[in-house]
């Protein structure tokens, strides 16, 4: 069924349609680098009743480009397999109606004045390069006259256009599979369903020195980490100005959104300082090559020097910047063979800890002069959280624990989770201290253990338990 809609001159969308470029393609564009969707960016000046149309710029999404940026650069540096190019810009006179000047994107991405022909007042342009740049002279008859149905995003990267027309992902994914092995360097690009796409924004802190960075992911049940730049400095995204971009990280087949544990942003080691301001979206392609959203993103501001990284963990349906509080390595310690501590409630009251010896947490008491003892023992220390922790969960995280365990914070007994047998570390234990913690002052922490005397590393406090459990246990794969 075909439905025709008419637009008279008084319709607000009339100028957008009336000035949309008609594109003539290279001969081979009937089956490669096909123009898929036309978008527009309308600019106005004045206010209220004095507002008038100032300019309209048109941008095309092509299914790919056979020259210019290789596939590995498109996927990792731009976060897509398509080519997105602005074509034509028209500027209007003071009346907001009469065409005053017009420009197009020519060879070498130069902005050139448009002097070509018009068809029913619409400009005609020719694709003349393998990376989809234009001429205002026509040489072929292969014609694409697409309606400008997409509006350029007002924030975020221009790649959001593809999420508004998700079928463009389907077309480009099929073209990527077809072209593997045919296009130079295409072997470096996997099936597009094997990537996690990340949309983010950043701002260099020194405009005289470009700043940027790349992402590193850690997935559940995978030993390795995966980096968006594949270890190549040429694939690190950077700029002298604030930018919003998209990139991609390798994703193993059958990996699901809930398998994402950790996401790091690493400031370019060879660039300038940079502020990460937003991780606005994460998505992958499903079996039908359609975008599938992952966890919600993050918004804030983290300033990083070259080579520094900021770490985010997935906690339920949130992405949190990981915070870790190191506890003292040496704790007060006392054996309790006659169960005196339970009767005297050492976990709930004062302890004359000056009379207690100290042991190193993370090692068994048998290794520290108490060999042969099996039974109950007590550990005690203090910690002082800064007020910046307010509003965060404070999890006590312990490594492998041999025996039964109880925990008190500020004389209040807190529940200890059952043994964790996940793949993050050796069986771990954790306790939520949040409700009883005092900020900017000393807090007491007491642990009672019954067993063979072992609390393994890590030992600390974090807003996300995995932040401690995963530290130092992975290596990066490019």
Short mmCIF file of C-alpha atoms in Angstrom, two decimals:
data_model
loop_
_atom_site.label_atom_id
_atom_site.label_comp_id
_atom_site.label_asym_id
_atom_site.label_seq_id
_atom_site.Cartn_x
_atom_site.Cartn_y
_atom_site.Cartn_z
CA UNK A 1 0.00 0.00 0.00
CA UNK A 2 1.22 3.48 -0.88
CA UNK A 3 0.13 6.64 0.90
CA UNK A 4 1.01 10.09 -0.41
CA UNK A 5 1.27 13.06 1.93
CA UNK A 6 1.28 16.59 0.54
CA UNK A 7 3.14 19.52 2.14
CA UNK A 8 2.08 23.06 1.27
CA UNK A 9 4.39 26.03 1.70
CA UNK A 10 2.83 26.98 5.03
CA UNK A 11 3.66 23.57 6.56
CA UNK A 12 6.52 23.77 9.07
CA UNK A 13 8.29 20.84 7.42
CA UNK A 14 7.97 22.23 3.90
CA UNK A 15 11.44 23.90 3.81
CA UNK A 16 13.09 20.71 5.12
CA UNK A 17 11.64 18.68 2.25
CA UNK A 18 11.93 21.41 -0.38
CA UNK A 19 15.71 21.85 0.06
CA UNK A 20 16.65 18.21 0.66
CA UNK A 21 19.47 17.13 -1.69
CA UNK A 22 18.93 14.56 -4.42
CA UNK A 23 21.95 12.27 -4.43
CA UNK A 24 23.47 10.49 -7.41
CA UNK A 25 25.63 7.52 -6.48
CA UNK A 26 28.71 5.79 -7.81
CA UNK A 27 27.80 2.98 -10.19
CA UNK A 28 28.56 0.24 -7.65
CA UNK A 29 26.35 1.87 -5.00
CA UNK A 30 23.39 -0.23 -6.08
CA UNK A 31 24.78 -2.98 -3.82
CA UNK A 32 27.47 -1.42 -1.58
CA UNK A 33 27.83 1.82 0.42
CA UNK A 34 24.12 2.40 -0.12
CA UNK A 35 22.53 5.65 1.17
CA UNK A 36 20.15 4.49 3.89
CA UNK A 37 18.65 7.47 5.70
CA UNK A 38 18.75 11.26 5.41
CA UNK A 39 18.79 13.49 8.50
CA UNK A 40 18.51 17.24 8.91
CA UNK A 41 19.61 19.90 11.39
CA UNK A 42 17.40 23.01 11.34
CA UNK A 43 18.73 26.23 12.86
CA UNK A 44 16.59 29.26 13.71
CA UNK A 45 17.32 32.79 14.95
CA UNK A 46 15.25 35.30 16.88
CA UNK A 47 12.71 34.66 19.61
CA UNK A 48 8.99 33.95 19.79
CA UNK A 49 7.10 35.61 16.91
CA UNK A 50 10.38 36.93 15.46
CA UNK A 51 11.89 33.49 15.02
CA UNK A 52 12.97 32.72 11.49
CA UNK A 53 14.69 29.90 9.67
CA UNK A 54 18.44 30.50 9.40
CA UNK A 55 19.86 27.29 7.89
CA UNK A 56 19.28 23.59 7.25
CA UNK A 57 22.09 21.05 7.05
CA UNK A 58 21.60 17.51 5.70
CA UNK A 59 23.47 14.37 6.72
CA UNK A 60 23.37 10.91 5.13
CA UNK A 61 23.89 7.48 6.69
CA UNK A 62 25.62 5.14 4.20
CA UNK A 63 25.68 1.38 4.79
CA UNK A 64 29.51 1.47 4.69
CA UNK A 65 32.43 3.08 2.87
CA UNK A 66 34.71 1.15 0.54
CA UNK A 67 37.60 3.59 1.03
CA UNK A 68 38.97 5.96 3.64
CA UNK A 69 38.58 4.64 7.19
CA UNK A 70 39.12 0.84 7.27
CA UNK A 71 36.47 -1.35 8.93
CA UNK A 72 38.46 -1.73 12.16
CA UNK A 73 38.60 2.06 12.44
CA UNK A 74 34.90 2.47 11.76
CA UNK A 75 33.96 -0.04 14.45
CA UNK A 76 36.42 0.90 17.19
CA UNK A 77 37.10 4.59 16.52
CA UNK A 78 33.56 5.55 15.49
CA UNK A 79 31.49 2.76 17.05
CA UNK A 80 29.67 1.74 13.86
CA UNK A 81 30.19 0.10 10.46
CA UNK A 82 28.28 2.74 8.53
CA UNK A 83 29.59 6.01 7.12
CA UNK A 84 27.87 9.21 8.31
CA UNK A 85 28.62 12.35 6.27
CA UNK A 86 27.09 15.80 6.04
CA UNK A 87 26.14 16.55 2.43
CA UNK A 88 24.66 19.98 1.96
CA UNK A 89 23.86 23.15 3.94
CA UNK A 90 21.57 25.94 2.82
CA UNK A 91 21.47 29.38 4.49
CA UNK A 92 18.48 31.68 4.22
CA UNK A 93 18.02 35.41 3.81
CA UNK A 94 16.51 37.64 6.50
CA UNK A 95 12.99 36.63 5.52
CA UNK A 96 13.75 33.01 6.46
CA UNK A 97 12.54 31.75 3.08
CA UNK A 98 14.83 32.79 0.24
CA UNK A 99 17.96 30.72 -0.34
CA UNK A 100 20.93 33.03 0.19
CA UNK A 101 23.96 30.71 0.17
CA UNK A 102 24.59 26.98 -0.04
CA UNK A 103 27.58 24.72 0.61
CA UNK A 104 28.50 21.03 0.26
CA UNK A 105 31.21 18.68 1.51
CA UNK A 106 33.74 18.19 -1.26
CA UNK A 107 36.98 16.27 -1.71
CA UNK A 108 39.26 16.04 1.34
CA UNK A 109 36.24 16.99 3.51
CA UNK A 110 36.45 20.61 2.37
CA UNK A 111 33.41 22.89 2.62
CA UNK A 112 32.77 24.26 -0.87
CA UNK A 113 30.15 26.68 -2.26
CA UNK A 114 27.37 24.88 -4.11
CA UNK A 115 27.14 25.87 -7.79
CA UNK A 116 25.39 22.79 -9.12
CA UNK A 117 22.01 22.26 -10.61
CA UNK A 118 18.59 22.17 -9.00
CA UNK A 119 15.74 19.80 -9.70
CA UNK A 120 12.42 21.26 -8.63
CA UNK A 121 14.43 23.62 -6.40
CA UNK A 122 16.24 20.67 -4.77
CA UNK A 123 20.05 20.55 -5.14
CA UNK A 124 21.64 17.62 -7.00
CA UNK A 125 24.95 16.18 -5.82
CA UNK A 126 27.14 13.27 -6.90
CA UNK A 127 29.05 10.79 -4.68
CA UNK A 128 32.53 10.76 -6.25
CA UNK A 129 34.87 9.04 -3.75
CA UNK A 130 35.07 5.66 -2.06
CA UNK A 131 34.69 7.41 1.30
CA UNK A 132 31.45 9.07 0.16
CA UNK A 133 32.39 12.70 -0.54
CA UNK A 134 30.57 14.83 -3.07
CA UNK A 135 30.71 16.92 -6.22
CA UNK A 136 28.09 19.34 -7.56
CA UNK A 137 28.65 17.93 -11.08
CA UNK A 138 26.72 14.79 -12.11
CA UNK A 139 28.28 11.80 -13.89
CA UNK A 140 25.86 8.88 -13.27
CA UNK A 141 22.13 8.18 -13.31
CA UNK A 142 21.94 6.10 -10.12
CA UNK A 143 19.60 8.27 -8.11
CA UNK A 144 18.69 8.41 -4.40
CA UNK A 145 15.97 10.84 -3.38
CA UNK A 146 15.41 10.12 0.31
CA UNK A 147 13.03 12.06 2.56
CA UNK A 148 14.78 13.76 5.51
CA UNK A 149 12.83 11.91 8.20
CA UNK A 150 15.46 11.95 10.95
CA UNK A 151 16.44 14.96 13.02
CA UNK A 152 20.04 15.32 14.11
CA UNK A 153 20.39 14.72 17.88
CA UNK A 154 20.67 17.85 20.00
CA UNK A 155 23.04 16.08 22.40
CA UNK A 156 25.24 13.02 22.29
CA UNK A 157 27.03 11.65 19.23
CA UNK A 158 25.51 11.71 15.76
CA UNK A 159 25.51 7.89 15.85
CA UNK A 160 22.26 8.18 17.83
CA UNK A 161 20.63 8.59 14.43
CA UNK A 162 21.07 4.85 13.92
CA UNK A 163 19.22 4.07 17.15
CA UNK A 164 16.31 6.17 15.88
CA UNK A 165 16.32 4.07 12.70
CA UNK A 166 17.51 0.72 14.13
CA UNK A 167 17.05 -1.09 10.81
CA UNK A 168 20.21 0.72 9.67
CA UNK A 169 22.10 -1.54 12.09
CA UNK A 170 20.56 -4.58 10.42
CA UNK A 171 21.70 -3.48 6.97
CA UNK A 172 25.23 -2.53 8.05
CA UNK A 173 25.66 -5.76 10.06
CA UNK A 174 24.75 -7.85 7.01
CA UNK A 175 27.10 -5.82 4.83
CA UNK A 176 29.89 -6.33 7.38
CA UNK A 177 29.41 -10.11 7.27
CA UNK A 178 29.32 -10.11 3.50
CA UNK A 179 32.49 -8.04 3.16
CA UNK A 180 34.68 -9.97 5.58
CA UNK A 181 37.75 -11.02 3.62
CA UNK A 182 36.91 -8.81 0.62
CA UNK A 183 37.71 -5.36 2.01
CA UNK A 184 41.26 -4.59 3.18
CA UNK A 185 41.69 -5.02 6.95
CA UNK A 186 38.16 -6.40 7.29
CA UNK A 187 39.46 -9.56 8.98
CA UNK A 188 40.08 -7.36 12.03
CA UNK A 189 36.31 -6.85 12.28
CA UNK A 190 34.17 -9.59 13.72
CA UNK A 191 30.44 -10.05 13.33
CA UNK A 192 28.86 -6.84 14.67
CA UNK A 193 26.90 -8.95 17.15
CA UNK A 194 30.23 -9.58 18.88
CA UNK A 195 30.70 -6.02 20.14
CA UNK A 196 29.54 -3.92 23.06
CA UNK A 197 28.93 -0.36 21.82
CA UNK A 198 29.55 2.47 24.29
CA UNK A 199 28.33 6.05 23.96
CA UNK A 200 30.23 8.60 26.07
CA UNK A 201 31.24 12.23 26.46
CA UNK A 202 34.52 13.79 27.60
CA UNK A 203 36.23 17.16 27.79
CA UNK A 204 40.00 17.86 27.45
CA UNK A 205 41.30 20.01 30.30
CA UNK A 206 44.05 21.59 28.17
CA UNK A 207 42.80 22.78 24.77
CA UNK A 208 46.38 23.13 23.58
CA UNK A 209 46.87 19.39 23.97
CA UNK A 210 44.38 16.83 22.69
CA UNK A 211 42.96 14.52 25.33
CA UNK A 212 41.09 11.26 25.03
CA UNK A 213 40.98 7.66 26.12
CA UNK A 214 39.60 4.17 25.66
CA UNK A 215 37.43 1.65 27.51
CA UNK A 216 38.28 -1.73 29.04
CA UNK A 217 35.57 -4.26 29.98
CA UNK A 218 35.48 -7.26 32.28
CA UNK A 219 32.75 -9.83 31.74
CA UNK A 220 31.53 -12.40 34.22
CA UNK A 221 33.11 -15.86 33.88
CA UNK A 222 35.82 -14.52 31.56
CA UNK A 223 39.43 -14.37 32.69
CA UNK A 224 40.53 -11.70 30.22
CA UNK A 225 39.65 -8.02 29.87
CA UNK A 226 38.88 -6.45 26.48
CA UNK A 227 39.91 -2.97 25.28
CA UNK A 228 38.16 -0.71 22.77
CA UNK A 229 41.42 0.44 21.14
CA UNK A 230 42.73 -3.11 20.57
CA UNK A 231 46.11 -1.97 21.89
CA UNK A 232 46.60 0.48 19.00
CA UNK A 233 47.22 4.20 19.74
CA UNK A 234 45.56 4.99 16.40
CA UNK A 235 42.21 3.73 17.72
CA UNK A 236 42.23 5.89 20.88
CA UNK A 237 39.53 8.55 20.62
CA UNK A 238 40.84 12.06 21.38
CA UNK A 239 40.14 15.71 20.61
CA UNK A 240 41.14 19.26 21.51
CA UNK A 241 37.52 20.09 22.30
CA UNK A 242 34.64 18.62 24.30
CA UNK A 243 33.22 15.65 22.40
CA UNK A 244 30.50 13.01 22.44
CA UNK A 245 31.45 9.80 20.70
CA UNK A 246 30.75 6.11 20.33
CA UNK A 247 33.19 3.20 20.43
CA UNK A 248 33.09 -0.59 20.55
CA UNK A 249 34.65 -3.30 22.74
CA UNK A 250 34.93 -6.98 21.74
CA UNK A 251 32.10 -9.10 23.10
CA UNK A 252 32.30 -12.88 23.23
CA UNK A 253 29.39 -14.76 21.73
CA UNK A 254 26.57 -15.67 24.14
CA UNK A 255 27.63 -12.86 26.52
CA UNK A 256 24.53 -11.17 27.93
CA UNK A 257 23.98 -7.71 29.44
CA UNK A 258 23.97 -9.15 32.96
CA UNK A 259 27.46 -10.57 32.33
CA UNK A 260 29.08 -7.11 32.35
CA UNK A 261 30.89 -6.66 35.67
CA UNK A 262 33.25 -3.76 35.18
CA UNK A 263 33.92 -0.91 32.78
CA UNK A 264 37.11 1.19 32.94
CA UNK A 265 37.88 4.44 31.14
CA UNK A 266 41.62 4.95 30.64
CA UNK A 267 43.00 8.39 29.78
CA UNK A 268 45.29 8.37 26.73
CA UNK A 269 48.85 7.90 27.97
CA UNK A 270 50.19 10.14 25.19
CA UNK A 271 47.53 12.86 25.43
CA UNK A 272 46.61 15.62 27.81
CA UNK A 273 44.45 15.56 30.96
CA UNK A 274 40.77 14.88 30.37
CA UNK A 275 37.45 14.88 32.21
CA UNK A 276 35.01 12.02 31.60
CA UNK A 277 31.53 13.51 31.96
CA UNK A 278 29.09 10.82 30.83
CA UNK A 279 28.65 7.20 29.82
CA UNK A 280 25.29 7.75 28.20
CA UNK A 281 24.51 4.36 26.72
CA UNK A 282 25.63 0.77 26.23
CA UNK A 283 24.11 -1.64 23.74
CA UNK A 284 24.82 -4.69 21.59
CA UNK A 285 23.06 -6.30 18.64
CA UNK A 286 20.71 -9.23 19.14
CA UNK A 287 20.29 -12.24 16.86
CA UNK A 288 18.24 -10.11 14.45
CA UNK A 289 21.01 -7.44 14.38
CA UNK A 290 18.78 -5.01 16.26
CA UNK A 291 20.19 -2.81 19.06
CA UNK A 292 19.60 -4.17 22.56
CA UNK A 293 20.12 -1.84 25.52
CA UNK A 294 22.40 -2.87 28.38
CA UNK A 295 22.71 -1.28 31.81
CA UNK A 296 21.93 2.40 32.40
CA UNK A 297 24.92 4.68 32.12
CA UNK A 298 26.58 7.20 34.41
CA UNK A 299 26.77 10.97 34.56
CA UNK A 300 29.22 13.02 36.61
CA UNK A 301 32.73 14.36 36.25
CA UNK A 302 36.04 12.57 36.75
CA UNK A 303 39.27 14.38 35.93
CA UNK A 304 42.13 12.12 34.84
CA UNK A 305 45.78 12.64 34.10
CA UNK A 306 47.37 10.75 31.16
CA UNK A 307 47.41 7.02 31.92
CA UNK A 308 44.99 7.24 34.86
CA UNK A 309 41.79 5.22 34.86
CA UNK A 310 38.39 5.40 36.48
CA UNK A 311 36.51 2.19 37.21
CA UNK A 312 32.76 1.56 37.11
CA UNK A 313 30.99 -1.54 38.34
CA UNK A 314 27.54 -2.81 37.49
CA UNK A 315 25.52 -3.05 40.69
CA UNK A 316 22.02 -4.31 39.99
CA UNK A 317 20.61 -1.91 37.40
CA UNK A 318 23.08 0.87 38.14
CA UNK A 319 26.57 1.67 37.01
CA UNK A 320 28.65 2.95 39.91
CA UNK A 321 32.07 4.49 40.13
CA UNK A 322 33.96 2.04 42.32
CA UNK A 323 35.23 3.25 45.68
CA UNK A 324 37.56 1.22 47.90
CA UNK A 325 38.64 1.82 51.49
CA UNK A 326 41.74 -0.01 52.63
CA UNK A 327 41.64 -1.33 56.19
CA UNK A 328 44.64 -1.63 58.47
CA UNK A 329 46.84 -4.59 57.61
CA UNK A 330 47.50 -5.45 61.27
CA UNK A 331 44.47 -6.10 63.52
CA UNK A 332 44.18 -6.68 67.25
CA UNK A 333 43.68 -10.39 67.83
CA UNK A 334 42.69 -12.68 70.70
CA UNK A 335 42.12 -16.42 70.97
CA UNK A 336 38.98 -17.44 72.85
CA UNK A 337 39.20 -21.16 73.72
CA UNK A 338 36.73 -20.84 76.65
CA UNK A 339 34.20 -18.74 74.69
CA UNK A 340 34.78 -15.83 77.03
CA UNK A 341 34.14 -13.26 74.31
CA UNK A 342 30.58 -14.34 73.71
CA UNK A 343 29.74 -14.16 77.42
CA UNK A 344 31.39 -10.76 77.84
CA UNK A 345 29.99 -9.54 74.49
CA UNK A 346 33.28 -8.40 73.03
CA UNK A 347 31.56 -7.51 69.79
CA UNK A 348 29.06 -5.24 71.52
CA UNK A 349 31.11 -3.37 74.08
CA UNK A 350 34.50 -2.13 75.16
CA UNK A 351 37.51 -4.37 74.68
CA UNK A 352 40.85 -3.78 76.37
CA UNK A 353 42.52 -4.27 73.03
CA UNK A 354 45.83 -2.82 74.25
CA UNK A 355 46.36 -6.21 75.88
CA UNK A 356 45.68 -8.03 72.61
CA UNK A 357 48.53 -8.92 70.26
CA UNK A 358 48.35 -7.96 66.58
CA UNK A 359 48.22 -10.24 63.56
CA UNK A 360 48.35 -9.61 59.85
CA UNK A 361 44.94 -9.82 58.22
CA UNK A 362 44.84 -11.98 55.12
CA UNK A 363 47.05 -14.70 56.59
CA UNK A 364 46.13 -17.54 58.92
CA UNK A 365 46.88 -17.32 62.63
CA UNK A 366 48.77 -20.60 62.36
CA UNK A 367 51.39 -18.78 60.29
CA UNK A 368 51.71 -16.06 62.94
CA UNK A 369 52.60 -17.97 66.09
CA UNK A 370 49.36 -19.71 66.93
CA UNK A 371 49.91 -23.05 65.24
CA UNK A 372 47.76 -25.97 66.35
CA UNK A 373 44.89 -23.86 67.63
CA UNK A 374 41.42 -24.57 66.27
CA UNK A 375 38.40 -22.82 67.72
CA UNK A 376 37.13 -19.29 68.29
CA UNK A 377 39.18 -16.14 67.82
CA UNK A 378 38.42 -12.42 67.61
CA UNK A 379 39.76 -9.68 65.35
CA UNK A 380 39.31 -5.94 65.96
CA UNK A 381 40.28 -2.75 64.10
CA UNK A 382 39.02 0.78 63.43
CA UNK A 383 38.29 2.68 60.23
CA UNK A 384 37.38 6.28 59.43
CA UNK A 385 35.19 6.84 56.33
CA UNK A 386 35.19 10.31 54.79
CA UNK A 387 31.91 12.15 54.36
CA UNK A 388 32.23 11.58 50.58
CA UNK A 389 31.02 8.02 51.29
CA UNK A 390 27.67 9.32 52.47
CA UNK A 391 24.91 7.96 50.23
CA UNK A 392 27.01 4.94 49.23
CA UNK A 393 26.70 1.35 50.36
CA UNK A 394 29.59 0.32 52.61
CA UNK A 395 30.28 -3.37 52.15
CA UNK A 396 32.85 -5.17 54.27
CA UNK A 397 34.46 -7.62 51.85
CA UNK A 398 36.54 -10.57 53.02
CA UNK A 399 38.30 -13.19 50.95
CA UNK A 400 38.11 -16.88 51.64
CA UNK A 401 37.02 -17.50 55.24
CA UNK A 402 37.77 -20.84 56.92
CA UNK A 403 35.01 -21.28 59.48
CA UNK A 404 31.92 -19.58 60.85
CA UNK A 405 31.98 -15.82 61.10
CA UNK A 406 30.14 -12.96 62.84
CA UNK A 407 30.66 -9.19 62.36
CA UNK A 408 29.94 -6.12 64.54
CA UNK A 409 30.33 -2.49 63.56
CA UNK A 410 30.10 0.13 66.30
CA UNK A 411 28.83 -2.57 68.68
CA UNK A 412 25.98 -3.53 66.31
CA UNK A 413 25.77 -7.03 64.92
CA UNK A 414 25.40 -7.08 61.11
CA UNK A 415 24.34 -9.90 58.84
CA UNK A 416 27.05 -11.73 56.92
CA UNK A 417 26.23 -13.08 53.49
CA UNK A 418 26.48 -16.82 52.79
CA UNK A 419 29.61 -18.10 51.15
CA UNK A 420 29.99 -16.83 47.58
CA UNK A 421 31.14 -19.46 45.11
CA UNK A 422 31.15 -17.27 41.99
CA UNK A 423 34.02 -17.04 39.55
CA UNK A 424 35.29 -13.68 40.80
CA UNK A 425 37.57 -15.01 43.51
CA UNK A 426 37.92 -17.71 46.08
CA UNK A 427 34.77 -18.14 48.19
CA UNK A 428 34.19 -14.72 49.76
CA UNK A 429 32.05 -13.23 52.53
CA UNK A 430 30.56 -9.78 52.76
CA UNK A 431 28.51 -7.70 55.22
CA UNK A 432 26.54 -4.50 54.75
CA UNK A 433 27.82 -1.96 57.29
CA UNK A 434 25.92 1.04 55.91
CA UNK A 435 23.24 1.51 58.55
CA UNK A 436 25.65 1.76 61.49
CA UNK A 437 28.63 3.70 60.09
CA UNK A 438 29.65 7.18 61.33
CA UNK A 439 31.45 9.54 58.95
CA UNK A 440 34.62 11.51 59.64
CA UNK A 441 35.18 9.65 62.92
CA UNK A 442 36.53 6.33 64.08
CA UNK A 443 34.32 3.26 63.72
CA UNK A 444 35.00 -0.04 65.49
CA UNK A 445 34.94 -3.27 63.52
CA UNK A 446 34.97 -6.67 65.27
CA UNK A 447 35.03 -10.10 63.64
CA UNK A 448 34.48 -13.41 65.46
CA UNK A 449 35.62 -16.52 63.62
CA UNK A 450 35.27 -20.16 64.60
CA UNK A 451 37.40 -22.55 62.61
CA UNK A 452 40.99 -23.04 61.53
CA UNK A 453 42.02 -19.41 61.60
CA UNK A 454 42.02 -18.00 58.11
CA UNK A 455 40.54 -14.84 56.56
CA UNK A 456 41.98 -14.50 53.10
CA UNK A 457 42.53 -11.42 50.98
CA UNK A 458 41.05 -9.13 49.89
CA UNK A 459 40.01 -7.38 53.10
CA UNK A 460 38.44 -3.96 52.77
CA UNK A 461 35.34 -1.84 52.32
CA UNK A 462 33.80 -0.94 48.97
CA UNK A 463 30.55 0.44 47.60
CA UNK A 464 30.50 -2.53 45.19
CA UNK A 465 31.89 -5.85 46.51
CA UNK A 466 33.26 -6.90 43.11
CA UNK A 467 35.56 -3.88 43.13
CA UNK A 468 37.71 -5.62 45.74
CA UNK A 469 37.22 -9.18 44.56
CA UNK A 470 38.32 -8.45 41.00
CA UNK A 471 41.31 -6.25 41.73
CA UNK A 472 44.50 -7.59 40.26
CA UNK A 473 42.98 -10.84 39.04
CA UNK A 474 42.61 -10.14 35.30
CA UNK A 475 44.74 -9.35 32.30
CA UNK A 476 43.82 -7.40 29.21
CA UNK A 477 43.26 -8.92 25.79
CA UNK A 478 43.38 -6.80 22.65
#
